[in-house]
Coordinates of C-alpha atoms and ligand atoms in Angstrom, one line a residue:
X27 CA 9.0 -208.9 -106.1
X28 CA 11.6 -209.1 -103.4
X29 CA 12.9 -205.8 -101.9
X30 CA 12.3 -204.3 -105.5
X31 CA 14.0 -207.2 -107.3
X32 CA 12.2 -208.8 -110.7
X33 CA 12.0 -212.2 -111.0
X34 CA 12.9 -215.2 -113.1
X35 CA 10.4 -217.6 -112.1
X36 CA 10.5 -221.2 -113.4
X37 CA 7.6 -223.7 -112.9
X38 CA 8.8 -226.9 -112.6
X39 CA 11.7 -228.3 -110.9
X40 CA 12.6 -231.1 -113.1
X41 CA 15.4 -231.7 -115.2
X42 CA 14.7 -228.7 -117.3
X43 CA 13.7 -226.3 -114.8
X44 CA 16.7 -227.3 -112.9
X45 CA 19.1 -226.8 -116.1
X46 CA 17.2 -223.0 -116.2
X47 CA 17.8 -222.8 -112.9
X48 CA 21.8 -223.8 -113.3
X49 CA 22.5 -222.2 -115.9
X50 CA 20.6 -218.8 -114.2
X51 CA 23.1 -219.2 -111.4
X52 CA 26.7 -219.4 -113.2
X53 CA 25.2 -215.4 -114.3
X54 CA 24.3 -214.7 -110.7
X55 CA 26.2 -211.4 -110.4
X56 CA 25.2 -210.2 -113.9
X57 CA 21.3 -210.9 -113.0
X58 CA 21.6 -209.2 -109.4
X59 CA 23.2 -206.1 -110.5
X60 CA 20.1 -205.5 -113.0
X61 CA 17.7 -206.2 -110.7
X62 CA 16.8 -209.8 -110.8
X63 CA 16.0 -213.2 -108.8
X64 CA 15.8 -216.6 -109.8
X65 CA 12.5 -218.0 -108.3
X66 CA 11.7 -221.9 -109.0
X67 CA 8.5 -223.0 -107.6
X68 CA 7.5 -227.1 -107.6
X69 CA 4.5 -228.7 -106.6
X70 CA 7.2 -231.2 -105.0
X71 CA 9.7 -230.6 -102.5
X72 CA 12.3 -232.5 -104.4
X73 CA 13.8 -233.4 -107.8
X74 CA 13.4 -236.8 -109.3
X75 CA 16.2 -238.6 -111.1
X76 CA 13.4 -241.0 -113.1
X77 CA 15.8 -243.2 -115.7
X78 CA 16.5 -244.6 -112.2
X79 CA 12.6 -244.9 -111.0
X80 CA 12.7 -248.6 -112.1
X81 CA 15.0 -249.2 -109.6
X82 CA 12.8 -248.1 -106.7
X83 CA 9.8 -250.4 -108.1
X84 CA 11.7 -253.3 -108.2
X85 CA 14.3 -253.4 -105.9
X86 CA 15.9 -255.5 -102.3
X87 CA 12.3 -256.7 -102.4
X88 CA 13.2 -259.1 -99.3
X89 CA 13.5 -255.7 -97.0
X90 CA 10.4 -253.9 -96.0
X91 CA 9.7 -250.8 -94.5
X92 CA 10.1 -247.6 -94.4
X93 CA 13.8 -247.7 -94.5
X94 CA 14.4 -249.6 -97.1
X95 CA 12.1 -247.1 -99.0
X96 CA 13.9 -243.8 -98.2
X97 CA 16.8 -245.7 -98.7
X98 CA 16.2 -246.3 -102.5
X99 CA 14.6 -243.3 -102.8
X100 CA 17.6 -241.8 -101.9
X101 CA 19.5 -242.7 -105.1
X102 CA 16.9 -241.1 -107.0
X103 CA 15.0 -238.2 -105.6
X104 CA 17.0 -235.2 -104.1
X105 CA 15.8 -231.8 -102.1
X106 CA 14.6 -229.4 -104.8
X107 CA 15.7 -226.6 -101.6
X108 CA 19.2 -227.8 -101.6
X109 CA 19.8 -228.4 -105.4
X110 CA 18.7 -224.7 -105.7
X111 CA 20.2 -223.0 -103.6
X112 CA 23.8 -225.0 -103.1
X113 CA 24.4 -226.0 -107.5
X114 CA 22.2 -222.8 -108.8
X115 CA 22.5 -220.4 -106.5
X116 CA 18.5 -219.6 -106.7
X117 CA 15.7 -219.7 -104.7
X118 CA 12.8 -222.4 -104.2
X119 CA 9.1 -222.1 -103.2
X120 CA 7.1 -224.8 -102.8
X121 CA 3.3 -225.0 -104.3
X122 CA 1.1 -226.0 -106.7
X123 CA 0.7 -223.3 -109.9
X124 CA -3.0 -223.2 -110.9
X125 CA -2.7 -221.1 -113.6
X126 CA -1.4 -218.2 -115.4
X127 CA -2.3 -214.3 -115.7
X128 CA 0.3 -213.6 -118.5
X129 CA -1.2 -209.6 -119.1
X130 CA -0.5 -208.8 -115.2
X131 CA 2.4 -211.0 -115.4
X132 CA 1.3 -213.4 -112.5
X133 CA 1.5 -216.8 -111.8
X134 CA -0.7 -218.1 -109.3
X135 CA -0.6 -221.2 -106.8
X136 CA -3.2 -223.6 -105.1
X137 CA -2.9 -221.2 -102.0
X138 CA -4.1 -218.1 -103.5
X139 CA -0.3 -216.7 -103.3
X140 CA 0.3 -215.1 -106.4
X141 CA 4.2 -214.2 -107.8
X142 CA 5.3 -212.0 -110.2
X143 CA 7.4 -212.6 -112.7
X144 CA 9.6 -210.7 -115.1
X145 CA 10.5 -213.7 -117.2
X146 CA 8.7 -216.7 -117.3
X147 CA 9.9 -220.5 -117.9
X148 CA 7.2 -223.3 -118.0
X149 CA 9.1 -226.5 -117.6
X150 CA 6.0 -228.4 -116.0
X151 CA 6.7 -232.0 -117.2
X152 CA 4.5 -234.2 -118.5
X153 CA 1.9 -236.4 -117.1
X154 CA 0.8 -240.1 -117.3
X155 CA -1.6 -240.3 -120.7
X156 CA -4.2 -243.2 -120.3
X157 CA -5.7 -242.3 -124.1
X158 CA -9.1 -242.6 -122.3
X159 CA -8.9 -246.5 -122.6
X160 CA -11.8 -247.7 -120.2
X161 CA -10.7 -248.6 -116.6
X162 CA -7.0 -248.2 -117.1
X163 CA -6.6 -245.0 -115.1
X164 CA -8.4 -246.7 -112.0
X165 CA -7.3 -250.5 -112.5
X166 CA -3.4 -249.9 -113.1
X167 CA 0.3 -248.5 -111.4
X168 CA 1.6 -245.3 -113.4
X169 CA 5.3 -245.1 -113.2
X170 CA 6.2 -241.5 -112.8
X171 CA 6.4 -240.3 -109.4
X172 CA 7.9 -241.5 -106.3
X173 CA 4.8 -242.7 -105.0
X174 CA 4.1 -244.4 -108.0
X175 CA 7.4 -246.5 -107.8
X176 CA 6.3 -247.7 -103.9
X177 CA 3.1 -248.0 -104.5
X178 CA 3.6 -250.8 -106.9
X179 CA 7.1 -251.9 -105.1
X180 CA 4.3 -252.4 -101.9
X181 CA 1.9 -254.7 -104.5
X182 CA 4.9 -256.8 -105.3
X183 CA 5.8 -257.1 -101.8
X184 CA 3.0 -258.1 -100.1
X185 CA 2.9 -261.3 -102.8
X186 CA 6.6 -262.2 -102.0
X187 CA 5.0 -262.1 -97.7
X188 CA 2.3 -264.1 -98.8
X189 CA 4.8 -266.7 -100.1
X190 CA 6.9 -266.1 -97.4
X191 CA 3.8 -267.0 -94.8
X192 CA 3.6 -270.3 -97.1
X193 CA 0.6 -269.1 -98.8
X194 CA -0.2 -270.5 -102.1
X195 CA -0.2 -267.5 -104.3
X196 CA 1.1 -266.4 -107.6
X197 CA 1.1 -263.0 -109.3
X198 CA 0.5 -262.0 -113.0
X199 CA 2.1 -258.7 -113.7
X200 CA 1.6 -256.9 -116.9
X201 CA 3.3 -254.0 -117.9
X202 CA 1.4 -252.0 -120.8
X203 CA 3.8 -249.8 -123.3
X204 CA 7.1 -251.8 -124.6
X205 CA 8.8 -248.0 -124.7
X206 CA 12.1 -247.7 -122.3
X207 CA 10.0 -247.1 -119.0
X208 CA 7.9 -250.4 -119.4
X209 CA 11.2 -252.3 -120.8
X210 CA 13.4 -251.5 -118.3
X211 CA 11.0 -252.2 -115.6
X212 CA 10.3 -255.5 -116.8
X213 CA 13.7 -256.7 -117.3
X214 CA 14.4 -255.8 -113.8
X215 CA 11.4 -257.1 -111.8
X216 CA 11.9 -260.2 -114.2
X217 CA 15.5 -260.5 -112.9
X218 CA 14.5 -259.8 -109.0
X219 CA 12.2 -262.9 -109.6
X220 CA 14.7 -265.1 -111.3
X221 CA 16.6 -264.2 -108.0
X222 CA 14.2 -264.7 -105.6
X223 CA 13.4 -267.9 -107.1
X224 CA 17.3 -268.9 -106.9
X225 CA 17.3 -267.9 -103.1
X226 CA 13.9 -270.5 -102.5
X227 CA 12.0 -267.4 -101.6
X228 CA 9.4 -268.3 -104.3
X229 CA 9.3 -270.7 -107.6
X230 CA 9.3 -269.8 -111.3
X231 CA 6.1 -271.0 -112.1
X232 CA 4.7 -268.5 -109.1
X233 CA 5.2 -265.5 -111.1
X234 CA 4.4 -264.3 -115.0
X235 CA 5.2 -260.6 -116.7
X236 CA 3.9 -260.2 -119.8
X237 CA 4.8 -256.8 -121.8
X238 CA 2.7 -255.4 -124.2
X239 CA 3.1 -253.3 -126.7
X240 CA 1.0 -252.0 -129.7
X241 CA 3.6 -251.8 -132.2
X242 CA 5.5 -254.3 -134.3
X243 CA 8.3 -253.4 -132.0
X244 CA 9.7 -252.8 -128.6
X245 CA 11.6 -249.8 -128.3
X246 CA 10.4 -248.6 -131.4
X247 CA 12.1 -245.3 -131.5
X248 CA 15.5 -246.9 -131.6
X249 CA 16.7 -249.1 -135.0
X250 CA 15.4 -252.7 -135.6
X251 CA 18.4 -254.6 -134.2
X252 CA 18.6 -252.8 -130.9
X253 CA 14.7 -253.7 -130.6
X254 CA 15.7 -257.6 -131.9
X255 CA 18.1 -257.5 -129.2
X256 CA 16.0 -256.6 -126.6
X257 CA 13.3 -258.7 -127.2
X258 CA 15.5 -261.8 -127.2
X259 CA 17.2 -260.2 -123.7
X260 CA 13.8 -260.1 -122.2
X261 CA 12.6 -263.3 -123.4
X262 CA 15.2 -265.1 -121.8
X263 CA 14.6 -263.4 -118.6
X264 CA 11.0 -264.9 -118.5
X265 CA 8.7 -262.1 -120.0
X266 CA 6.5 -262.9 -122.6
X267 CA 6.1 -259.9 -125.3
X268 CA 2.9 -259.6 -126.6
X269 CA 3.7 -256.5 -130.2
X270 CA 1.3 -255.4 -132.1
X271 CA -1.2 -255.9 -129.2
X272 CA -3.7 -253.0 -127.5
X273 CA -5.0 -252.5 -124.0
X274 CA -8.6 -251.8 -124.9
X275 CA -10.2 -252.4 -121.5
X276 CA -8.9 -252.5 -117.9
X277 CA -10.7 -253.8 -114.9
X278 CA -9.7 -255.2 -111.5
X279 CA -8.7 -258.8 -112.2
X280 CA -8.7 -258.5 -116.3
X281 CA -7.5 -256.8 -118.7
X282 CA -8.8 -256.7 -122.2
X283 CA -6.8 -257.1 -125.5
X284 CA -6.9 -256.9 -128.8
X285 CA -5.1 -256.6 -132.1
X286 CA -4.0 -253.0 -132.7
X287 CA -5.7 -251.4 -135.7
X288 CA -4.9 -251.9 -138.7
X289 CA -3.3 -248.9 -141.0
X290 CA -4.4 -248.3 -144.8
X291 CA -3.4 -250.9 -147.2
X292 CA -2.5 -253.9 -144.0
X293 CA -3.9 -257.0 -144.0
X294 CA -4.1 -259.0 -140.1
X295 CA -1.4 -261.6 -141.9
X296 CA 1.1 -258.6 -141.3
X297 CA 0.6 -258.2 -137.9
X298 CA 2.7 -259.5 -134.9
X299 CA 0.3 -260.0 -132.6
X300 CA -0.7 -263.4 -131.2
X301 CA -4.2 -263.8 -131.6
X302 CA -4.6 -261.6 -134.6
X303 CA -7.9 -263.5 -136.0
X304 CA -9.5 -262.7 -132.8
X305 CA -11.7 -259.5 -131.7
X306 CA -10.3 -259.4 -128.1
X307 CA -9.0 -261.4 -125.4
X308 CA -9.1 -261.5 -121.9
X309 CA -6.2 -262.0 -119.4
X310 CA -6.2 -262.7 -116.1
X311 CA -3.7 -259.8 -114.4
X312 CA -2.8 -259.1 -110.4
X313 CA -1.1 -256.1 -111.3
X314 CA -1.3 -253.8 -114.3
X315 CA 1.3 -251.2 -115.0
X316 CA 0.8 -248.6 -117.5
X317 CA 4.0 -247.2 -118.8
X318 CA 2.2 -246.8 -122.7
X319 CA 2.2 -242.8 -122.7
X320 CA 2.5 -239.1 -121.8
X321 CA 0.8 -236.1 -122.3
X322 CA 2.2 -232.6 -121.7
X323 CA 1.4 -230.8 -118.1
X324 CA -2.5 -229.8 -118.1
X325 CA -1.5 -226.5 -116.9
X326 CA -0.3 -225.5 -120.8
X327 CA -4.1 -226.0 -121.7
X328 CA -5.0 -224.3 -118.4
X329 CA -3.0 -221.4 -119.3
X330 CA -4.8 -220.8 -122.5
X331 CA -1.4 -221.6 -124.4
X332 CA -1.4 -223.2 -127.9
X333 CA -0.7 -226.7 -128.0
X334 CA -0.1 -229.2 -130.2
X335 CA -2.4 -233.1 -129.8
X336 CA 0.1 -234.3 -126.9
X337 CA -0.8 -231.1 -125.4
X338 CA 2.5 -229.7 -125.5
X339 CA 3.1 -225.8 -125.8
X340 CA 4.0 -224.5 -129.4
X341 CA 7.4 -222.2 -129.2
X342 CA 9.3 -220.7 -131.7
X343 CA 13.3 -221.5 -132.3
X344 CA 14.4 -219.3 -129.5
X345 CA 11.9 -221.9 -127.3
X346 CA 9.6 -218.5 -126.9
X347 CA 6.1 -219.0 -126.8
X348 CA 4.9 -217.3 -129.9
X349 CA 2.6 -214.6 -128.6
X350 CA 4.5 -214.3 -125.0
X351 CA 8.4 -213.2 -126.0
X352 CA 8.5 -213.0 -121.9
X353 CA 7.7 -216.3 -121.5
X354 CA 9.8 -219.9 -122.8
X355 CA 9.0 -223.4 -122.4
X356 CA 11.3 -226.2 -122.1
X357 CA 10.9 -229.8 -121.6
X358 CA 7.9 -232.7 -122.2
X359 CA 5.5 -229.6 -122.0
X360 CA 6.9 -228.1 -124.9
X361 CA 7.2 -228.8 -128.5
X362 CA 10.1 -227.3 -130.2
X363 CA 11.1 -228.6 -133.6
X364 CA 14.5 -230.6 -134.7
X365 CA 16.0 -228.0 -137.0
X366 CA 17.3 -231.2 -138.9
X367 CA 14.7 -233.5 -138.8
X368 CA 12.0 -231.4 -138.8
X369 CA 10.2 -233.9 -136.1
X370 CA 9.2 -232.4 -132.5
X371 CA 12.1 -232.8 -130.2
X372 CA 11.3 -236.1 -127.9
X373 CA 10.1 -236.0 -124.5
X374 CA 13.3 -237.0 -122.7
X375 CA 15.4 -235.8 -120.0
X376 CA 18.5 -235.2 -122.8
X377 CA 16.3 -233.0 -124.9
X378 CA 14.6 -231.1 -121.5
X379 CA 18.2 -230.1 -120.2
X380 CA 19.3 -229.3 -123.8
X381 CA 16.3 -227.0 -123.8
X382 CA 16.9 -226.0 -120.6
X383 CA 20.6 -224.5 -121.2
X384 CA 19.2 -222.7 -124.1
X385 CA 16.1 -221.1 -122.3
X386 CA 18.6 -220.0 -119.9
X387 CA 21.2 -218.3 -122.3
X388 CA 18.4 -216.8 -124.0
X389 CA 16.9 -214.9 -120.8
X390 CA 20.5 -213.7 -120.5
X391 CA 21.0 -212.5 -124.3
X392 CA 17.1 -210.6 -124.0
X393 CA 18.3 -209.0 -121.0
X394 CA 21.4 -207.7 -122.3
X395 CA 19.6 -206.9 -126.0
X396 CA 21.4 -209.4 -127.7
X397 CA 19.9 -211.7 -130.8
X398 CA 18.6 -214.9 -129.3
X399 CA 20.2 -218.1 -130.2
X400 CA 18.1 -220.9 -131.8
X401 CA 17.5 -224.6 -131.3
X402 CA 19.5 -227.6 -132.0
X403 CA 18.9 -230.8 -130.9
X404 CA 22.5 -233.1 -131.1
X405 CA 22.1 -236.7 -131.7
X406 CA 22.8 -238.0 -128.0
X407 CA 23.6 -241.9 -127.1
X408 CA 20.6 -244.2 -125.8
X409 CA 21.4 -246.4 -123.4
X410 CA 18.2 -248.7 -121.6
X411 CA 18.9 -250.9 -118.7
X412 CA 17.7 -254.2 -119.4
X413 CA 17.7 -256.0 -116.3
X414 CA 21.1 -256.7 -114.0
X415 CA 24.6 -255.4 -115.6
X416 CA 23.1 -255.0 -119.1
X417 CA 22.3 -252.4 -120.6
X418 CA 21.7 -251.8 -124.5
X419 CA 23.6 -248.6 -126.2
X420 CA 23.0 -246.9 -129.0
X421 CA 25.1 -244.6 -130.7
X422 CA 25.3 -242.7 -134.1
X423 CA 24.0 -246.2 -135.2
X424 CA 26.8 -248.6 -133.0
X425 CA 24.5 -250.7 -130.7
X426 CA 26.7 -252.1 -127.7
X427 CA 24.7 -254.1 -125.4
X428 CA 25.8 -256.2 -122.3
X429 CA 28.0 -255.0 -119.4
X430 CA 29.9 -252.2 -121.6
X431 CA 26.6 -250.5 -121.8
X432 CA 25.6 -250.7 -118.2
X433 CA 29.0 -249.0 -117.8
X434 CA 28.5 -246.6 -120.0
X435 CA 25.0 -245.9 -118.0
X436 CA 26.6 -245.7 -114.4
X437 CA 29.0 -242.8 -116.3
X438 CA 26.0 -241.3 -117.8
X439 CA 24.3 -241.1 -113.9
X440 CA 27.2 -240.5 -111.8
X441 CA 27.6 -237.3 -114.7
X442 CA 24.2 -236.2 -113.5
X443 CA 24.8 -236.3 -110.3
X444 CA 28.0 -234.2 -110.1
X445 CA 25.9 -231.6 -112.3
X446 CA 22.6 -231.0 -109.6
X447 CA 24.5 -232.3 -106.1
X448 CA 27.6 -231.4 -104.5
X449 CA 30.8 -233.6 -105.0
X450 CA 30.0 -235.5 -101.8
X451 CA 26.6 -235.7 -102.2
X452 CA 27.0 -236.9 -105.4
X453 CA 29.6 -239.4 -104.7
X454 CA 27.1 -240.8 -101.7
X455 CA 24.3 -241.1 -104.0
X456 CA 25.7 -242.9 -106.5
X457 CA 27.6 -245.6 -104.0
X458 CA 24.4 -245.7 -102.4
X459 CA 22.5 -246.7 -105.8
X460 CA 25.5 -248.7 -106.6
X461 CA 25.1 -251.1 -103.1
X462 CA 21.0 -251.2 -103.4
X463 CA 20.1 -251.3 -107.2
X464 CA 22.0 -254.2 -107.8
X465 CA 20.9 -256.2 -105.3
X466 CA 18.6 -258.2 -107.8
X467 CA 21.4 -258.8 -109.9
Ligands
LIG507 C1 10.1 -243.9 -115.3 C2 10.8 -242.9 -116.3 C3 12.0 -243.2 -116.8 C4 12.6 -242.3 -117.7 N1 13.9 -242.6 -118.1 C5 14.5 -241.7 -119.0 C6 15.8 -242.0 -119.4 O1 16.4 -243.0 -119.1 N2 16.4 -241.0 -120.3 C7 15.7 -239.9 -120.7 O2 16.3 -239.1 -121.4 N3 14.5 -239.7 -120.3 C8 13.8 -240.5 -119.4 N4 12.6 -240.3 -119.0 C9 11.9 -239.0 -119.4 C10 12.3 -237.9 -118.6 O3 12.0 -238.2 -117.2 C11 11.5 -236.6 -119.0 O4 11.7 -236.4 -120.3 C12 12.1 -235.4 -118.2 O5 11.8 -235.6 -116.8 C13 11.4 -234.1 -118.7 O6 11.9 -233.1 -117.9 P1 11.0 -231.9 -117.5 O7 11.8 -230.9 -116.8 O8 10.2 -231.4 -118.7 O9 9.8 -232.5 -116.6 P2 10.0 -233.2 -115.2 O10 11.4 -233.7 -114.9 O11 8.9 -234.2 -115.1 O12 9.7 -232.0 -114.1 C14 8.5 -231.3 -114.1 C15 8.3 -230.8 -112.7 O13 7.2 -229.8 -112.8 C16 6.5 -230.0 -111.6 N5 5.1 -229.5 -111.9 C17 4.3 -230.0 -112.8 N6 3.1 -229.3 -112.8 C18 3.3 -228.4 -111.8 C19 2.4 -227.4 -111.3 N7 1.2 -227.2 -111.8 N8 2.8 -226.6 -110.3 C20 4.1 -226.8 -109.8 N9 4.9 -227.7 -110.2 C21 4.5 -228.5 -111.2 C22 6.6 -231.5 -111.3 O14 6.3 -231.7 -109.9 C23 8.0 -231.8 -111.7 O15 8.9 -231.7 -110.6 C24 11.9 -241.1 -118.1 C25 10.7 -240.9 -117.6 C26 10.1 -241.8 -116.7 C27 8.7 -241.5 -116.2

């Protein structure tokens, strides 16, 4: 505690730790004059934009260095200090939180430091899930940090120097998980190719990217046109789609795959999948990228908290942890339910900040003894980038796709923007992605 304040402290400074942390701030006054701080601690020093992390991967692959890099990273990855303390108003701390002690009221960090806390929010995130498939973790580029996205912007690069030193080489990229992340990537580096081929920097035949993906579909969570759509979008960039198709092993030059499963009652005749009569096959891959899955934050499990298979925490309505009224969670470490579907909310940035907002106003109504409010998830639009100025929108069951979505996707980031940065900072962000992320175009 700070010079006898209590505090609010929020573990995670991602989208819905930041919306907690907002939404904390427009009370400011109302918190200090009974006694309380808003505290949000990150194992990061900054906040990361990801619907734009594609861009980072794949992008002005002709420029090298350093430069370039904190360039693009600038679009998408913002200092958690300043986002606290100039759009919420709260403080920051940076460190790792190793766990829990929810009797003394303590969380504890990777230092030893220990904070108190009055109110708790875990909004911890989620981590890359590699479903214990053999080799994958070791043999593959995750896409969810920054230094994921340059790690495997680096891979690509040093095959389009090779080329450039007249070397003989080709590279055979595949992406594993046909869900927005791996779709999106694909479309662009697919597009950055198709460029760099146009500019003489390489030839067609120098580079493949197949996606796969173990359902019938890609972008299975959205309706059946928007995934016909896309899979015609991204076969005419170049990318072969493997469906109904499973990484089952990984190693450092292959990748093994085979038919997904079967479910009660299907015969192999109903499946997609190309080599369906076959146990496995092997494929010859330069780079893998696993985009096929998350699983909630370990620290829920670390914390003792119950959780459901993803390992997401269980919370009631009011996003309370059941046992802990002290304690909410928000975001891809937390599993409320739909109140009109019934379904657990998905883990996407909409939902987190949705959750976040409500965490928030619930902290203020226990303060001031009021009921809590519950959960309720709107329908929100889709929209998923799919390589240059298309983009594929869906809406209360309208699909737009083409340059009207992309549109409606620079709106939708520019909105984000103005709601963590100030005006300026916004506006420079946003010209800034605008001048580098479409460079591939
Ligand atoms: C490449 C990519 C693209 C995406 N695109 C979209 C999209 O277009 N639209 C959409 O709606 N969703 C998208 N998502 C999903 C979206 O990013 C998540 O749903 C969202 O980030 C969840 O917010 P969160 O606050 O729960 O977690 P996060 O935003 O991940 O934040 C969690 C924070 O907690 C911190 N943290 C974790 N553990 C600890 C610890 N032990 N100690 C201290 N700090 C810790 C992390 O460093 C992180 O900053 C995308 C995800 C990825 C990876």
């Amino acid at each position: 505690m700070n010079g006898g304040m209590k505090n609010i402290v929020i573990i995670g400074g991602g989208f819905g730790g930041i919306r907690v942390a907002r939404d904390l701030g427009k009370h400011d006054k109302f918190l200090k004059s009974k006694g309380y701080e808003v505290l949000v601690i990150d194992r990061v020093r900054h906040h990361l934009y990801t619907p734009l992390l594609y861009e980072v991967a794949s992008g002005c692959m002709i420029e090298k260095g350093m430069r370039m890099e904190s360039e693009l990273l600038s679009g998408v990855s913002f200092r958690l200090d300043e986002i606290s303390k100039s759009c919420c108003g709260v403080g920051s701390l940076q460190g790792e939180i190793v766990g829990v002690d929810f009797n003394l009221k303590k969380v504890k960090l990777a230092s030893g430091t220990e904070v108190p806390y009055e109110y708790l929010v875990i909004a911890a995130g989620a981590e890359t899930d590699y479903f214990g498939i053999p080799g994958l973790k070791q043999n593959s580029h995750a896409m969810k940090t920054r230094a994921d996205a340059l790690a495997l912007r680096q891979r690509i690069q040093d095959f389009i120097e090779a080329k450039k030193r007249g070397e003989e080489v080709q590279i055979q990229i595949m992406v594993g998980g046909g869900g927005a992340t791996g779709v999106e990537f694909s479309a662009e580096m697919a597009g950055c190719f198709r460029r760099l081929a146009r500019a003489g920097e390489i030839k067609n035949g120098d580079w493949s990217l197949t996606l796969v993906e173990a359902s019938p579909r890609v972008l299975g969570m959205l309706p059946k046109r928007a995934s016909d759509i896309t899979l015609r979008r991204l076969e005419r960039l170049g990318v072969k789609v493997l469906r109904d198709t499973c990484v089952k092993r990984a190693e450092e030059k292959h990748v093994v795959l085979a038919p997904r499963p079967l479910k009660a009652g299907e015969s192999p005749e109903t499946l997609v999948c190309e080599f369906r009569t076959e146990f496995e096959k092997i494929f010859e891959v330069d780079v893998l990228v696993w985009t096929g899955g998350v699983r909630a934050s370990s620290l829920s499990e670390k914390a003792g908290l119950p959780v459901d298979r993803k390992g997401r925490i269980q919370t009631d309505e009011s996003l309370r942890i059941h046992t802990r009224p002290d304690v909410f969670a928000v975001g891809d470490c937390a599993a409320p339910v739909d109140p009109q579907t019934k379904n657990t909310v998905p883990q996407l940035a909409q939902a987190a900040l949705k959750e976040g907002e409500l965490a928030a106003k619930n902290i203020i109504h226990h303060i001031r003894r009021e009921p809590l409010e519950m959960f309720g998830f709107p329908s929100y639009p889709t929209v998923i980038p799919l390589g240059a100025k298309n983009s594929i929108l869906v809406m209360k069951g309208f699909i737009v796709n083409g340059f009207l979505g992309w549109l409606v996707r620079q709106a939708a980031d520019l909105r984000y923007f103005f709601s963590v940065l100030p005006f300026w900072s916004a506006i420079r962000v946003f010209v800034t992605g605008a001048r580098l992320y479409t460079r591939n175009d």
